[in-house]
XYZ file of C-alpha atoms in Angstrom:
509
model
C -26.616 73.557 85.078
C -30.264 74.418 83.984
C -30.548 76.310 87.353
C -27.191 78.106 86.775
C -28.334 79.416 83.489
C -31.603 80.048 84.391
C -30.925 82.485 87.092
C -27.666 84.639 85.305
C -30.597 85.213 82.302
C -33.716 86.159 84.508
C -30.742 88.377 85.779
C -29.127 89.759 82.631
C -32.452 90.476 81.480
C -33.297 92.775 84.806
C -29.938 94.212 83.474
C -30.951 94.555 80.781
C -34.458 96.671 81.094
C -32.507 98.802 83.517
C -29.719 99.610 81.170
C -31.486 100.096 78.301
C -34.227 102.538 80.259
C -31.007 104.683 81.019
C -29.478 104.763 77.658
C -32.650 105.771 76.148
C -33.151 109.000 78.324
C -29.148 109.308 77.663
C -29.502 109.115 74.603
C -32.302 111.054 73.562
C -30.787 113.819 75.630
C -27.213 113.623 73.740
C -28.903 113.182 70.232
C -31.452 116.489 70.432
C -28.828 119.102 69.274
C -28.029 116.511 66.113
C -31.897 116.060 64.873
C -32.349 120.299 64.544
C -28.943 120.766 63.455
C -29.847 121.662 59.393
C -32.681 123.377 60.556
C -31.229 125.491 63.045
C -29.080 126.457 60.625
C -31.424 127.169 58.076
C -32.584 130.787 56.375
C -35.970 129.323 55.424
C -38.968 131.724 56.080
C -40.893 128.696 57.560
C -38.045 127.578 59.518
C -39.856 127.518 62.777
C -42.862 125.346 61.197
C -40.296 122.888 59.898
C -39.248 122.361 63.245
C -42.627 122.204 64.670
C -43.191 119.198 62.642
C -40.085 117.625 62.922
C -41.056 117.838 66.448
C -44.601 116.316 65.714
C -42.851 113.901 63.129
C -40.528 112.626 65.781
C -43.266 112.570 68.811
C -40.266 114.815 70.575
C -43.176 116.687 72.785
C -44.246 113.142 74.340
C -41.700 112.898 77.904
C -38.428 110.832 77.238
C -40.116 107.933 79.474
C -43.248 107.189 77.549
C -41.363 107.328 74.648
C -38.963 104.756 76.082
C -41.647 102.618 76.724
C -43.303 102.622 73.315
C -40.018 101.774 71.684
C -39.469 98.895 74.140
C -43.083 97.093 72.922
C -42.405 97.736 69.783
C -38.444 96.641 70.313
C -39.955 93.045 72.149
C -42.389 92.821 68.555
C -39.763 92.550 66.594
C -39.920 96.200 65.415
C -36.629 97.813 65.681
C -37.668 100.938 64.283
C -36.586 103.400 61.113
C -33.918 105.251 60.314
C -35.903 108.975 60.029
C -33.594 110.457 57.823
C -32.679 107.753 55.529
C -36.536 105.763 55.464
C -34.525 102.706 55.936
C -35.685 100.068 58.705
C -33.535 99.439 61.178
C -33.727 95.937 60.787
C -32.535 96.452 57.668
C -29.160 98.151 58.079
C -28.317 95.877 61.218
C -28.117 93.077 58.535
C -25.551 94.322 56.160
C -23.470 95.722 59.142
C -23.790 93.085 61.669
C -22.490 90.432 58.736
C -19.835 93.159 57.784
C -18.580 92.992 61.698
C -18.544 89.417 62.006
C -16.210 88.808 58.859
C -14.161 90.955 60.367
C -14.292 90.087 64.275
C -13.936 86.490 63.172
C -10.817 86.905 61.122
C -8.657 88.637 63.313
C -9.928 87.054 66.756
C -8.696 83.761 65.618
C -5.832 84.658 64.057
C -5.258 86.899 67.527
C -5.929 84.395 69.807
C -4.021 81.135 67.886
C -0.847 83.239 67.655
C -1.083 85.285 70.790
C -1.673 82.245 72.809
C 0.924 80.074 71.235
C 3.799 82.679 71.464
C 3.083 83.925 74.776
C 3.137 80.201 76.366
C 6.366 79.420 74.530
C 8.155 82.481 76.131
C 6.948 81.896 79.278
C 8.352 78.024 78.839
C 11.902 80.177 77.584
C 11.454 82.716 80.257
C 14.631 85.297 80.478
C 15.431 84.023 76.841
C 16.176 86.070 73.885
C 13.129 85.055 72.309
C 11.345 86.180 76.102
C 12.728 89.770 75.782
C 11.843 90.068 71.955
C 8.444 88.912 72.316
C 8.094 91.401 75.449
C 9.482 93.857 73.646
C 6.967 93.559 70.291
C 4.265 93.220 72.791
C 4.517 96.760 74.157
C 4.956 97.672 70.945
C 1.901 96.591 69.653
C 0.372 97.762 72.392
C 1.349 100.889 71.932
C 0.530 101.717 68.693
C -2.694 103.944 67.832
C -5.144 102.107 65.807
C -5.749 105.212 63.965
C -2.505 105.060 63.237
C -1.950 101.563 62.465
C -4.257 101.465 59.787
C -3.407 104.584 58.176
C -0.120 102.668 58.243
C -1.168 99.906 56.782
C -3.094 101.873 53.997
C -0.201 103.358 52.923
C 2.312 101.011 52.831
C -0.093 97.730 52.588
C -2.290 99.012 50.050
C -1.058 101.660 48.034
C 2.494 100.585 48.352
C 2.230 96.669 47.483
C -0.536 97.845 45.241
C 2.239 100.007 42.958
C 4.705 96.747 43.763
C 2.460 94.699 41.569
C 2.285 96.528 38.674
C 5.899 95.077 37.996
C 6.367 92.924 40.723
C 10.753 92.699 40.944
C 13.050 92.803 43.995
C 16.592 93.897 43.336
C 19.223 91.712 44.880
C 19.813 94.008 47.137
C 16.790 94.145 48.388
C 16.490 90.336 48.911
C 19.239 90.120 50.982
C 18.379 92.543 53.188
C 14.879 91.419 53.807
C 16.905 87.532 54.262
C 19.302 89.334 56.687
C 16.342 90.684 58.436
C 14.931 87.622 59.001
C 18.073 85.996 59.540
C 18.244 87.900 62.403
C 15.285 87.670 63.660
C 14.931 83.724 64.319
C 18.599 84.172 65.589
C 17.096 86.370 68.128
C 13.845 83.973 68.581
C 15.862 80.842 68.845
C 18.847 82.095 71.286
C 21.313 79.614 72.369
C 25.251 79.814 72.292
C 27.097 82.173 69.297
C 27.028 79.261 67.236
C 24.007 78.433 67.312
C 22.668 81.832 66.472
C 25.431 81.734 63.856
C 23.972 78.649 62.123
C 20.443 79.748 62.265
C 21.073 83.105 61.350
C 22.730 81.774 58.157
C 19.697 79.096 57.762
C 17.073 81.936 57.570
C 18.679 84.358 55.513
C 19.502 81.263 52.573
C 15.571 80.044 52.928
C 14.384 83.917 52.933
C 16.742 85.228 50.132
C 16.194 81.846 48.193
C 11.983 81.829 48.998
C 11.940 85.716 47.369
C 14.280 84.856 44.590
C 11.767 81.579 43.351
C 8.320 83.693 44.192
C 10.160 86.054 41.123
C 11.981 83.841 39.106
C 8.527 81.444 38.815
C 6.067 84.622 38.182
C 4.426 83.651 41.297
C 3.570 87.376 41.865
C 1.367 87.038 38.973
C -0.245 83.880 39.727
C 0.111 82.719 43.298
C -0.833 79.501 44.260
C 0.164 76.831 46.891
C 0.202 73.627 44.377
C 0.471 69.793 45.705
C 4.269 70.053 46.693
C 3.866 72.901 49.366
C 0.457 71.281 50.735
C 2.081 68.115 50.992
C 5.387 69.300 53.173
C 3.182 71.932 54.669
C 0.965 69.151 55.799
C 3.241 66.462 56.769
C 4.975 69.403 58.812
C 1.755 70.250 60.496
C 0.831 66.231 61.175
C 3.952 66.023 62.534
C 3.676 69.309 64.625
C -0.616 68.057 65.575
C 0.643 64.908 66.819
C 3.425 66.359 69.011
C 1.022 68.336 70.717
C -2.121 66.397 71.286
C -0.634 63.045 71.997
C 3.519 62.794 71.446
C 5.590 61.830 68.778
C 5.389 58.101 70.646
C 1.627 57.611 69.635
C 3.199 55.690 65.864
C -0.425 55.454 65.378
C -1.686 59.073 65.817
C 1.203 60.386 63.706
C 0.442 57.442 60.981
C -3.418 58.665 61.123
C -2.499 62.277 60.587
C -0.040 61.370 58.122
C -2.389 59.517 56.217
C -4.998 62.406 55.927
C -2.062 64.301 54.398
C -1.605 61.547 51.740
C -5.230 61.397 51.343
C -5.683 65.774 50.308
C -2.685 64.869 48.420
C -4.282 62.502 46.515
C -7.309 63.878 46.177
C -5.845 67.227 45.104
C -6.691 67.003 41.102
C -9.956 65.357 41.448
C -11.035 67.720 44.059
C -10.845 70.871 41.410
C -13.818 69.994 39.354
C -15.724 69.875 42.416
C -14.705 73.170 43.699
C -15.589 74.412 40.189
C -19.005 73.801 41.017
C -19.036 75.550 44.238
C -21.520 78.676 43.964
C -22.273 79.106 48.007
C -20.887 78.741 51.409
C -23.146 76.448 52.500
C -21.312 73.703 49.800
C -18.344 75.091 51.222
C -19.330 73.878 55.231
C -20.701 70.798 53.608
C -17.463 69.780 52.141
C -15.333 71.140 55.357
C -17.354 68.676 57.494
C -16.878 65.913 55.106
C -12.977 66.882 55.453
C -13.302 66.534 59.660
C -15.232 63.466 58.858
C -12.922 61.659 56.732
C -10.336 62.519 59.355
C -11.670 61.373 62.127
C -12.261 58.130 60.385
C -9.045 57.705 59.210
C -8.044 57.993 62.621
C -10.324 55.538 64.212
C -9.463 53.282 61.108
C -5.645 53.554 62.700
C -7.001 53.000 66.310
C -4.162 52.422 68.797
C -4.592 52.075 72.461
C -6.535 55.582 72.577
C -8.429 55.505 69.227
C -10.045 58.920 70.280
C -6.449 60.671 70.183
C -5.671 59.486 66.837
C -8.912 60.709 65.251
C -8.422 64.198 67.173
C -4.993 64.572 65.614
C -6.376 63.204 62.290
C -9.370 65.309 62.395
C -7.318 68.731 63.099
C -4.971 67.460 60.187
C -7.538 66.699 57.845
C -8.969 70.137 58.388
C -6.091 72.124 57.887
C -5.111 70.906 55.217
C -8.679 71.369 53.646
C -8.065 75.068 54.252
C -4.905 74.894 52.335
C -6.466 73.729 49.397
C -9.508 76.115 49.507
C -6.848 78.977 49.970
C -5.632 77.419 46.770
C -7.865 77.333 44.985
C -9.180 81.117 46.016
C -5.995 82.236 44.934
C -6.078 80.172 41.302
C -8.768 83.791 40.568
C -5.998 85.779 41.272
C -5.296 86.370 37.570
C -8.858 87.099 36.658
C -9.626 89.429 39.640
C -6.521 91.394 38.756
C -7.297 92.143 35.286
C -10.647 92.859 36.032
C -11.812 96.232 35.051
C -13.500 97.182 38.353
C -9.885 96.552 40.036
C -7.975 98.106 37.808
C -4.917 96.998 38.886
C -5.557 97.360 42.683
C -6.038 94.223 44.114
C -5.897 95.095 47.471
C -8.514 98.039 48.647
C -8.367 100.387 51.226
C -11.966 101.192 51.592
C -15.527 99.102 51.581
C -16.196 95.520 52.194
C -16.605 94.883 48.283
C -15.593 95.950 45.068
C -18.927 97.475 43.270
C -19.734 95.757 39.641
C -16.926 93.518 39.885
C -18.960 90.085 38.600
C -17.344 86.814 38.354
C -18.258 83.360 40.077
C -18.285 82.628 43.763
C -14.574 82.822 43.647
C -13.567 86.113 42.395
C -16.257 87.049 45.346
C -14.373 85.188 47.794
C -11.549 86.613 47.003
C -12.973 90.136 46.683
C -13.881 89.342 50.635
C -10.602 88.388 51.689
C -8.739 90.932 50.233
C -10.776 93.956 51.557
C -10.824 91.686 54.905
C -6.461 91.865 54.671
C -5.981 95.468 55.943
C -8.868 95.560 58.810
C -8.355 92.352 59.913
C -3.772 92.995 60.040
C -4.939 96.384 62.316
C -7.070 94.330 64.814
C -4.436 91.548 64.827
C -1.338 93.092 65.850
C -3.172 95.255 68.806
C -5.118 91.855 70.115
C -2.381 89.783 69.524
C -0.161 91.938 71.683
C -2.463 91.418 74.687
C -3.098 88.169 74.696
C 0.855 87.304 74.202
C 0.920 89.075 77.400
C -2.135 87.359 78.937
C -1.371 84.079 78.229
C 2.777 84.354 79.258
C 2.022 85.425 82.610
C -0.999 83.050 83.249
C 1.490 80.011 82.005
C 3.749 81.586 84.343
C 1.729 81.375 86.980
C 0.416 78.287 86.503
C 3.951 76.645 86.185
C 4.850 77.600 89.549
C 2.392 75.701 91.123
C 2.443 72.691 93.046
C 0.811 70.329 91.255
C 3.042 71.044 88.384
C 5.592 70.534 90.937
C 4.251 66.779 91.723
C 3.779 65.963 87.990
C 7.295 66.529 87.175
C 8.272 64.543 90.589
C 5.949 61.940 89.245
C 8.172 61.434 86.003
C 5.379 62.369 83.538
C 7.366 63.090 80.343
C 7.353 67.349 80.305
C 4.914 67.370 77.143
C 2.483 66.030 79.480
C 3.569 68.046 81.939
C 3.159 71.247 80.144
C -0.166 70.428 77.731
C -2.375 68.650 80.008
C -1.871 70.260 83.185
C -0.085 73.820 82.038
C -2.112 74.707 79.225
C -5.405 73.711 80.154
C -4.609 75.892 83.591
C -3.190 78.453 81.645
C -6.404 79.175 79.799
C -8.930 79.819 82.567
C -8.514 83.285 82.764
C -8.006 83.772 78.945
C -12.090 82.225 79.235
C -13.159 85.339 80.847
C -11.061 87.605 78.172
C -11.724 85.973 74.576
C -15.874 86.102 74.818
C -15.323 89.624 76.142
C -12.907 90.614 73.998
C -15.254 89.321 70.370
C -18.585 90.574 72.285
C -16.473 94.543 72.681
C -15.285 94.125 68.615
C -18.652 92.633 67.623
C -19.681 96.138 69.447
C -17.641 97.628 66.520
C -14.117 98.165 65.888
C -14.973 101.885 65.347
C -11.980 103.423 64.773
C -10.864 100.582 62.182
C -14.038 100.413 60.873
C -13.908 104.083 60.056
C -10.270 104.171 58.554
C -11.532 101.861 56.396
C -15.123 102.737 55.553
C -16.157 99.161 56.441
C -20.155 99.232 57.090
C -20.207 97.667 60.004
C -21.687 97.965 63.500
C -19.359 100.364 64.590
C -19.770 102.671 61.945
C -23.977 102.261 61.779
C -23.550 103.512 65.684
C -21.469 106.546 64.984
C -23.088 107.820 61.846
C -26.550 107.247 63.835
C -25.453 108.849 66.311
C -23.968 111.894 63.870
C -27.705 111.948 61.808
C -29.661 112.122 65.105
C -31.200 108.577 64.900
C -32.163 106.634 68.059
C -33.794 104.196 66.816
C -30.436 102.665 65.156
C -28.823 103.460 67.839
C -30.731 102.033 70.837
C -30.271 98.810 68.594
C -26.413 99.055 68.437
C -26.331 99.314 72.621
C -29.176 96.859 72.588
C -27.463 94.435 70.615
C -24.259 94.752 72.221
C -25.010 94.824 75.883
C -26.955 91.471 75.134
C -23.963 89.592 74.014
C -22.141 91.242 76.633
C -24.557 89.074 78.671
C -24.152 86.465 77.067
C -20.724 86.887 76.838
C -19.806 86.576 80.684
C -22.497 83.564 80.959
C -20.270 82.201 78.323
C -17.095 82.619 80.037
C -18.701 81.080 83.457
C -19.503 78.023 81.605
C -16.214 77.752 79.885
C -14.641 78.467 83.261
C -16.245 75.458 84.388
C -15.478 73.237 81.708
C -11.806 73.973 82.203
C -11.407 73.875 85.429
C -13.798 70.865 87.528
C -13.403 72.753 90.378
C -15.763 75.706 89.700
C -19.261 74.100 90.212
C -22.314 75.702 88.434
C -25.088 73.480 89.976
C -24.528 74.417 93.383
């Protein structure tokens, strides 16, 4: 393994020196027009001194190659340069944008990858299905769609629209039933079966949609949204129920009792919790009480034991965190009231622009929430474009997979299908999703520019293209820097998760 790892970084850093040498003379060349630009332009008498020592100013008269070498010792110091125009070091604005792109990256790769995975494996388990041609269908889509134009979308009708909706949040009865027979529809189309089936859930979603809108208004929820103890309580018990299915069956009593248990335990804990969350002034209290969550879990499920006590603390542990994060959204949206009525909103809760709302105040909270909801648009625009390709990813690669023999033999064998499908389906199935995900975050880390733009989000993307715009190298050298490192990393990544999936890939030999 040492070996392994040793050799693909002596070689991505030979890639690296090479690259970079080319994208500095590439750069330099490509940037020249942008640095003169104002003074080109200019009617000053002494415009041809200004240029001179803009020249001298820049060291532009030293060749492209010696240049490239001083910025490369002073890159390996530590010294990433200055932004001419601005004064700023580069260091400096690589913090705020690199932090900006991660929030973001983070967000909607997750949600991407949890949701693209899960629906493309379940239509390729229904495969010629309604719910197969629907999710095909949304899929191109998706995929389809400009980004530009999804998030101008989205700014329109997700901002400015839901932003007017809340000023006096009330749905007409009309309007309720059509968004119920909408849905309706929908999971009659998802779920498929015989006329009467589709009947039954048809008329199943449209009563829980229609009924769902009419308590959100009749309870003021608009105004102050929260989850409570009696939606974290079925949510979780749902979830435990759904946890245990996967990782070890409905048959392991004692992994379902485990998971149920951490259920009753955030239950329980619910009220008592809030005081401590008052407290909370910084993520790092935040991790600190997440691990505690996963720890608490996993002991509840160890306390249950069972013939695989390891199982039961898995399904415990994934329970117990979940349903942490239910009551941490809960308590991030208990603000809502006070980060409404601030002044700096002013009634707009959800922005279109930035990464946070200037002079807004309040406690750790009202920040979080600030975060999330400038986070909502961006991360939505990334989501449905990723989330269409790896619904198609994963589908075919399950496909695949299930086809084989060994899949073949396991059924033969009488392993029940759950086995069938999660041990020796889905690990399969996401080998070459290994090579795809690390690529996928390093190429967004890179900078979603186009989103990033739409949105004015300071991020990497947008510190490359307004470098790039100003005539800067310096930042940008650092953006390519930066990102063909992790692409490096990246694929090293994906060889060792390759290898952990699948035992027959060796990486010693």
């Amino acid at each position: 393994m040492f070996s392994f790892i040793s050799r693909r970084v002596l070689a991505g850093l030979a890639t690296l020196l090479v690259s970079t040498f080319a994208m500095y003379l590439l750069v330099d060349a490509a940037i020249r027009p942008y640095i003169f630009a104002d003074l080109e332009s200019s009617t000053k008498p002494n415009k041809a001194q200004l240029i001179a020592q803009r020249t001298a100013d820049l060291d532009l008269d030293t060749p492209s190659v010696i240049r490239y070498f001083k910025w490369l010792g002073d890159f390996v110091t530590g010294d990433l340069g200055t932004a001419w125009q601005s004064g700023q070091s580069v260091s400096t604005l690589l913090q705020g944008a690199v932090i900006s792109t991660i929030q973001l990256v983070a967000a909607a790769t997750v949600l991407a990858v949890i949701f693209g995975v899960m629906v493309g494996i379940v239509s390729a388990l229904r495969q010629y299905s309604t719910f197969d041609y629907l999710t095909i269908f949304v899929s191109f889509v998706l995929y389809s769609l400009p980004a530009f134009w999804v998030a101008v979308l989205l700014k329109q009708w997700g901002a400015i629209g839901f932003n007017d909706f809340l000023r006096d949040p009330n749905l007409s009865i009309l309007v309720i039933v059509g968004i119920g027979a909408i849905s309706g529809l929908l999971w009659s189309l998802a779920f498929g079966g015989t006329a009467r089936r589709r009947l039954t859930v048809f008329g199943l979603g449209f009563a829980a949609s229609a009924l769902a809108l009419l308590y959100l208004q009749l309870s003021g929820w608009w105004e102050k949204p929260n989850l409570g103890p009696v939606i974290i309580v079925v949510t979780g018990a749902a979830l435990a129920f759904a946890i245990t299915a996967l990782v070890s069956g409905l048959k392991n009593r004692r992994a379902l009792y485990a998971s149920l248990t951490t259920v009753l335990i955030g239950v329980v804990v619910y009220f008592p919790i809030q005081s401590v969350l008052k407290q909370v002034d910084n993520w790092w209290i935040v991790l600190v009480l997440a691990v505690v969550t996963v720890g608490v879990g996993i002991g509840v499920g160890y306390a249950w034991g069972g013939p695989d006590k390891g199982v039961s603390a898995r399904a415990a542990a994934i329970t117990a965190f979940l349903v942490g994060s239910m009551v941490f959204v809960d308590k991030v949206m208990s603000v809502w009231p006070a980060y409404f009525g601030a002044p700096a909103i002013n009634g707009r809760p959800i922005p279109t622009i930035g990464n946070s709302t200037p002079n807004l105040g309040g406690n750790f909270w009202v920040q979080v929430l600030d975060q999330y909801t400038h986070l909502l648009l961006p991360t939505i625009a990334l989501v449905l474009i990723q989330f269409a390709g790896y619904t198609r990813y994963s589908r075919a690669s399950m496909l695949e997979v299930m086809s084989q023999d060994y899949i073949r033999t396991a059924r033969a064998k009488g392993l029940p299908e759950r086995t069938v499908v999660m041990r020796h389906g889905f690990r399969n199935t996401l080998i070459p999703l290994a090579t795809i995900v690390p690529i996928d975050v390093i190429t967004l880390l890179g900078g979603a520019i186009i989103t990033e733009k739409v949105f004015a989000r300071p991020g990497m993307g947008l510190l490359f293209l307004n470098a790039l715009q100003r005539g800067e190298i310096d930042p940008v050298m650092a953006y390519l820097v930066i990102v063909a490192a992790l692409a490096i990393i990246a694929n090293i990544v994906a060889d060792l998760i390759y290898a952990a999936l699948d035992p027959r890939i060796r990486v010693n030999a």
